[in-house]
Amino acid sequence: MKPPSTIRLLAMIGVAALLMAGRASAADVRVMISAGFYNVYSELGPAFERASGHHLVTTRGPSMGDSPEAIPARLARGEAADVVILDGNAADELARRELVQAGSKTELARSLIGMVVREGAAKPDIGSIEAFRSTLLAAKSIAYSDSGSGTYLSTTLFAKLGIADQIAGKSRKVRGPPSGEPVAMVVARGEAEIGFQQVSELIHVPGVSFVGALPAEVQPGFSFAGALTRNAEQPEAAAALIRFLASAESAPVIAKAGLMPIAER
């Protein structure tokens, strides 16, 4: 007898108690989510819908940045949402701006920034800070995202390494989903020699080879988190979704997506 799938387990486990009340009052739960956690959400979301009876209405956008599709921009101009799932620091900033409810943030996963090259290309050394710096200087072209990881690279890390001016002319920012694409797709087409994004957004894209995560010393400590919006119309159902995604039973799906489950759960 085959073991039940992860999704089957998630639908059966002790989340039933937390979700049963939703069956009596099924709701449309409006979710805004960034790309880094989307693979996890796309797998667990249907299990939540089956177990709870709620229906997820999903809008995608970057956690931050200057795109009009970015979640902060959407909320600021009054787009409706019950829950946001995005970079943890971006969630904190939304709380400071009173766009999400204070105290509602729940950490869902830890995340690392990684690098890819086109499939078949040699994998450069990024195992130390000096090797990583040399790889950046030697690269003919560099791509990074328009969201949290790219913001960190372009505004903080490149300057910290003392190479911001040297690589500015060969670097480009890539607009992400929904109207854009993962950085890895740009690398796969040969439009950039190396590309950087959070690992979960790199490892499932065809046509690239994953080189590895950046050295630990320069990782910014990213996480993904869920939070209730200030004007949530379905706060109980939205909170149930966050608890479902944060449950220990979600850990295998989170790990498979290239993220790190929260260890203390």
Tab-separated table of C-alpha atoms in Angstrom:
chain	number	residue	atom	x	y	z
A	1	MET	CA	0.000	0.000	0.000
A	2	LYS	CA	1.443	3.337	-1.048
A	3	PRO	CA	1.892	5.985	1.671
A	4	PRO	CA	-0.573	8.850	1.350
A	5	SER	CA	0.741	11.995	-0.321
A	6	THR	CA	1.792	15.015	1.659
A	7	ILE	CA	-1.314	16.880	0.593
A	8	ARG	CA	-3.498	13.967	1.709
A	9	LEU	CA	-1.803	14.022	5.089
A	10	LEU	CA	-2.247	17.740	5.412
A	11	ALA	CA	-5.935	17.440	4.663
A	12	MET	CA	-6.339	14.702	7.282
A	13	ILE	CA	-4.159	15.877	10.163
A	14	GLY	CA	-5.191	17.870	13.189
A	15	VAL	CA	-5.949	20.961	11.139
A	16	ALA	CA	-9.495	19.608	10.928
A	17	ALA	CA	-10.401	21.158	14.278
A	18	LEU	CA	-9.102	24.528	13.228
A	19	LEU	CA	-10.941	24.425	9.886
A	20	MET	CA	-14.271	22.761	10.664
A	21	ALA	CA	-15.983	26.001	11.601
A	22	GLY	CA	-15.250	27.307	8.105
A	23	ARG	CA	-17.484	24.634	6.614
A	24	ALA	CA	-20.501	26.346	8.148
A	25	SER	CA	-19.581	29.762	6.742
A	26	ALA	CA	-17.429	29.290	3.650
A	27	ALA	CA	-15.756	32.518	2.553
A	28	ASP	CA	-13.800	33.963	-0.338
A	29	VAL	CA	-10.367	34.674	1.139
A	30	ARG	CA	-8.439	37.284	-0.840
A	31	VAL	CA	-4.710	36.539	-0.807
A	32	MET	CA	-1.838	38.700	-2.040
A	33	ILE	CA	1.355	36.664	-2.375
A	34	SER	CA	4.898	37.157	-3.654
A	35	ALA	CA	6.729	34.720	-5.897
A	36	GLY	CA	9.103	33.202	-3.345
A	37	PHE	CA	6.404	31.358	-1.399
A	38	TYR	CA	4.080	30.784	-4.337
A	39	ASN	CA	5.144	27.196	-5.103
A	40	VAL	CA	4.326	26.218	-1.513
A	41	TYR	CA	1.017	28.061	-1.605
A	42	SER	CA	-0.003	26.590	-4.959
A	43	GLU	CA	0.420	23.084	-3.532
A	44	LEU	CA	-1.081	23.659	-0.087
A	45	GLY	CA	-3.832	26.063	-1.113
A	46	PRO	CA	-6.086	23.407	-2.697
A	47	ALA	CA	-5.702	21.249	0.441
A	48	PHE	CA	-6.813	24.197	2.570
A	49	GLU	CA	-9.821	24.782	0.310
A	50	ARG	CA	-10.863	21.133	0.503
A	51	ALA	CA	-10.443	20.964	4.274
A	52	SER	CA	-12.065	24.300	5.105
A	53	GLY	CA	-14.627	24.903	2.377
A	54	HIS	CA	-13.168	28.389	1.870
A	55	HIS	CA	-12.189	29.646	-1.581
A	56	LEU	CA	-8.853	31.390	-2.160
A	57	VAL	CA	-8.842	34.376	-4.525
A	58	THR	CA	-5.201	35.032	-5.340
A	59	THR	CA	-3.307	38.100	-6.560
A	60	ARG	CA	0.431	37.935	-7.148
A	61	GLY	CA	3.067	40.655	-6.849
A	62	PRO	CA	6.557	41.419	-5.523
A	63	SER	CA	7.089	41.911	-1.798
A	64	MET	CA	8.627	45.337	-2.417
A	65	GLY	CA	10.127	47.480	-5.132
A	66	ASP	CA	8.851	50.104	-7.546
A	67	SER	CA	6.545	47.913	-9.637
A	68	PRO	CA	2.865	48.940	-9.604
A	69	GLU	CA	2.174	45.228	-9.075
A	70	ALA	CA	4.134	45.177	-5.792
A	71	ILE	CA	2.014	44.198	-2.800
A	72	PRO	CA	2.702	47.418	-0.842
A	73	ALA	CA	1.674	49.491	-3.870
A	74	ARG	CA	-1.508	47.450	-4.322
A	75	LEU	CA	-2.513	47.893	-0.678
A	76	ALA	CA	-1.631	51.580	-0.651
A	77	ARG	CA	-3.967	52.293	-3.552
A	78	GLY	CA	-6.797	50.403	-1.890
A	79	GLU	CA	-6.804	47.003	-3.573
A	80	ALA	CA	-8.720	44.547	-1.384
A	81	ALA	CA	-7.029	41.667	0.438
A	82	ASP	CA	-7.585	39.667	3.607
A	83	VAL	CA	-4.084	38.264	3.956
A	84	VAL	CA	-0.642	38.955	2.535
A	85	ILE	CA	2.146	36.377	2.184
A	86	LEU	CA	5.472	38.022	1.444
A	87	ASP	CA	8.980	38.856	2.631
A	88	GLY	CA	9.039	39.117	6.411
A	89	ASN	CA	10.743	42.533	6.446
A	90	ALA	CA	8.180	43.833	3.968
A	91	ALA	CA	5.435	42.591	6.313
A	92	ASP	CA	7.046	44.582	9.137
A	93	GLU	CA	7.081	47.698	6.972
A	94	LEU	CA	3.403	47.210	6.096
A	95	ALA	CA	2.655	47.000	9.819
A	96	ARG	CA	4.516	50.279	10.399
A	97	ARG	CA	2.387	51.842	7.662
A	98	GLU	CA	-0.730	50.325	9.266
A	99	LEU	CA	-1.589	48.417	6.087
A	100	VAL	CA	-1.560	45.104	7.971
A	101	GLN	CA	-2.782	44.409	11.486
A	102	ALA	CA	-0.192	44.836	14.201
A	103	GLY	CA	0.718	41.537	15.819
A	104	SER	CA	-0.805	39.398	13.061
A	105	LYS	CA	2.514	38.467	11.376
A	106	THR	CA	3.419	34.757	11.407
A	107	GLU	CA	6.751	33.508	10.075
A	108	LEU	CA	6.233	30.709	7.546
A	109	ALA	CA	9.729	29.862	6.246
A	110	ARG	CA	13.336	31.012	6.047
A	111	SER	CA	14.897	31.791	2.689
A	112	LEU	CA	18.341	32.152	1.087
A	113	ILE	CA	19.493	34.046	-1.988
A	114	GLY	CA	21.062	31.816	-4.628
A	115	MET	CA	22.689	32.008	-8.051
A	116	VAL	CA	22.113	30.229	-11.368
A	117	VAL	CA	23.918	29.959	-14.695
A	118	ARG	CA	22.602	28.729	-18.017
A	119	GLU	CA	22.333	24.949	-18.236
A	120	GLY	CA	25.622	23.498	-19.459
A	121	ALA	CA	27.709	26.521	-18.488
A	122	ALA	CA	30.572	26.238	-16.019
A	123	LYS	CA	29.575	26.917	-12.439
A	124	PRO	CA	31.635	29.753	-10.966
A	125	ASP	CA	32.996	29.604	-7.431
A	126	ILE	CA	30.865	31.514	-4.907
A	127	GLY	CA	31.940	29.529	-1.868
A	128	SER	CA	33.611	32.458	-0.112
A	129	ILE	CA	33.074	36.204	-0.083
A	130	GLU	CA	36.244	36.813	-2.096
A	131	ALA	CA	35.351	34.132	-4.653
A	132	PHE	CA	31.832	35.549	-4.927
A	133	ARG	CA	33.209	39.052	-5.451
A	134	SER	CA	35.567	37.784	-8.168
A	135	THR	CA	32.699	35.974	-9.897
A	136	LEU	CA	30.650	39.168	-10.003
A	137	LEU	CA	33.536	41.140	-11.453
A	138	ALA	CA	34.283	38.463	-14.073
A	139	ALA	CA	30.687	37.980	-15.220
A	140	LYS	CA	29.738	39.527	-18.561
A	141	SER	CA	26.153	40.192	-17.434
A	142	ILE	CA	24.176	39.952	-14.187
A	143	ALA	CA	20.439	39.754	-13.528
A	144	TYR	CA	18.551	40.154	-10.264
A	145	SER	CA	14.923	40.509	-9.231
A	146	ASP	CA	12.871	43.662	-8.700
A	147	SER	CA	11.763	42.428	-5.267
A	148	GLY	CA	13.445	41.759	-1.918
A	149	SER	CA	16.549	39.860	-3.019
A	150	GLY	CA	17.347	42.233	-5.874
A	151	THR	CA	16.776	45.272	-3.683
A	152	TYR	CA	19.241	43.897	-1.150
A	153	LEU	CA	21.848	43.104	-3.803
A	154	SER	CA	21.625	46.384	-5.686
A	155	THR	CA	21.288	48.761	-2.726
A	156	THR	CA	23.365	47.015	-0.048
A	157	LEU	CA	25.518	44.031	-0.972
A	158	PHE	CA	27.214	45.230	-4.166
A	159	ALA	CA	28.228	48.427	-2.371
A	160	LYS	CA	29.375	46.473	0.691
A	161	LEU	CA	31.646	44.418	-1.582
A	162	GLY	CA	33.033	47.644	-3.079
A	163	ILE	CA	32.012	46.787	-6.651
A	164	ALA	CA	28.745	48.663	-7.205
A	165	ASP	CA	30.241	51.033	-9.776
A	166	GLN	CA	32.202	48.302	-11.587
A	167	ILE	CA	29.167	46.100	-12.216
A	168	ALA	CA	26.444	48.728	-12.649
A	169	GLY	CA	26.761	48.801	-16.444
A	170	LYS	CA	26.378	45.041	-16.821
A	171	SER	CA	23.578	44.492	-14.304
A	172	ARG	CA	19.846	44.496	-14.944
A	173	LYS	CA	16.735	44.319	-12.804
A	174	VAL	CA	14.113	41.788	-13.912
A	175	ARG	CA	10.439	42.424	-13.290
A	176	GLY	CA	8.836	39.388	-11.679
A	177	PRO	CA	5.380	37.825	-11.880
A	178	PRO	CA	2.559	38.401	-12.554
A	179	SER	CA	3.485	40.444	-15.642
A	180	GLY	CA	7.161	39.510	-15.561
A	181	GLU	CA	9.153	36.327	-15.042
A	182	PRO	CA	11.693	34.680	-12.734
A	183	VAL	CA	15.292	35.803	-13.125
A	184	ALA	CA	16.248	32.226	-14.039
A	185	MET	CA	14.243	32.441	-17.268
A	186	VAL	CA	16.363	35.397	-18.387
A	187	VAL	CA	19.485	33.344	-17.679
A	188	ALA	CA	18.040	30.287	-19.448
A	189	ARG	CA	17.595	32.336	-22.645
A	190	GLY	CA	21.204	33.505	-22.444
A	191	GLU	CA	20.291	37.136	-21.782
A	192	ALA	CA	22.341	37.183	-18.579
A	193	GLU	CA	25.367	35.070	-17.662
A	194	ILE	CA	24.501	34.800	-13.967
A	195	GLY	CA	21.280	35.443	-12.105
A	196	PHE	CA	20.293	35.949	-8.483
A	197	GLN	CA	17.012	35.438	-6.685
A	198	GLN	CA	15.706	33.602	-3.662
A	199	VAL	CA	16.466	29.891	-3.999
A	200	SER	CA	12.804	28.874	-4.117
A	201	GLU	CA	12.378	31.004	-7.250
A	202	LEU	CA	15.412	29.515	-9.017
A	203	ILE	CA	15.523	25.766	-8.543
A	204	HIS	CA	12.411	24.736	-10.461
A	205	VAL	CA	13.056	26.759	-13.642
A	206	PRO	CA	14.197	24.653	-16.637
A	207	GLY	CA	17.245	25.618	-18.651
A	208	VAL	CA	19.478	26.710	-15.763
A	209	SER	CA	21.920	25.099	-13.350
A	210	PHE	CA	21.764	26.048	-9.694
A	211	VAL	CA	25.220	27.105	-8.513
A	212	GLY	CA	24.396	27.473	-4.836
A	213	ALA	CA	23.451	29.916	-2.135
A	214	LEU	CA	25.480	33.044	-1.453
A	215	PRO	CA	28.048	32.773	1.368
A	216	ALA	CA	26.411	32.752	4.779
A	217	GLU	CA	28.188	35.946	5.809
A	218	VAL	CA	26.331	37.986	3.187
A	219	GLN	CA	22.914	36.374	3.453
A	220	PRO	CA	20.390	38.975	4.681
A	221	GLY	CA	18.284	36.551	6.712
A	222	PHE	CA	15.161	36.613	4.573
A	223	SER	CA	11.947	34.967	5.640
A	224	PHE	CA	8.413	34.660	4.332
A	225	ALA	CA	5.483	35.550	6.533
A	226	GLY	CA	1.720	35.839	6.501
A	227	ALA	CA	-0.226	38.757	7.994
A	228	LEU	CA	-3.819	39.977	8.101
A	229	THR	CA	-4.527	43.218	6.280
A	230	ARG	CA	-5.929	46.242	8.067
A	231	ASN	CA	-9.251	45.992	6.210
A	232	ALA	CA	-9.599	42.193	6.107
A	233	GLU	CA	-13.247	41.238	5.531
A	234	GLN	CA	-12.611	37.563	6.354
A	235	PRO	CA	-10.128	37.719	9.236
A	236	GLU	CA	-11.034	34.329	10.759
A	237	ALA	CA	-10.728	32.458	7.477
A	238	ALA	CA	-7.531	34.352	6.634
A	239	ALA	CA	-6.055	33.493	10.039
A	240	ALA	CA	-6.983	29.842	9.467
A	241	LEU	CA	-5.043	29.905	6.191
A	242	ILE	CA	-1.968	31.298	7.930
A	243	ARG	CA	-2.166	28.621	10.653
A	244	PHE	CA	-2.510	25.946	7.977
A	245	LEU	CA	0.585	27.182	6.111
A	246	ALA	CA	2.520	27.516	9.385
A	247	SER	CA	1.648	24.046	10.672
A	248	ALA	CA	4.396	21.480	11.181
A	249	GLU	CA	2.711	19.252	8.604
A	250	SER	CA	3.464	21.874	5.928
A	251	ALA	CA	7.221	21.505	6.476
A	252	PRO	CA	7.853	18.841	3.776
A	253	VAL	CA	6.221	21.004	1.104
A	254	ILE	CA	8.166	24.058	2.267
A	255	ALA	CA	11.464	22.151	2.140
A	256	LYS	CA	10.701	20.719	-1.308
A	257	ALA	CA	10.189	24.253	-2.600
A	258	GLY	CA	13.737	25.256	-1.591
A	259	LEU	CA	12.816	27.045	1.630
A	260	MET	CA	13.628	26.207	5.253
A	261	PRO	CA	10.762	25.392	7.631
A	262	ILE	CA	10.700	27.284	10.909
A	263	ALA	CA	12.693	24.983	13.188
A	264	GLU	CA	10.852	25.580	16.464
A	265	ARG	CA	7.564	24.191	15.180
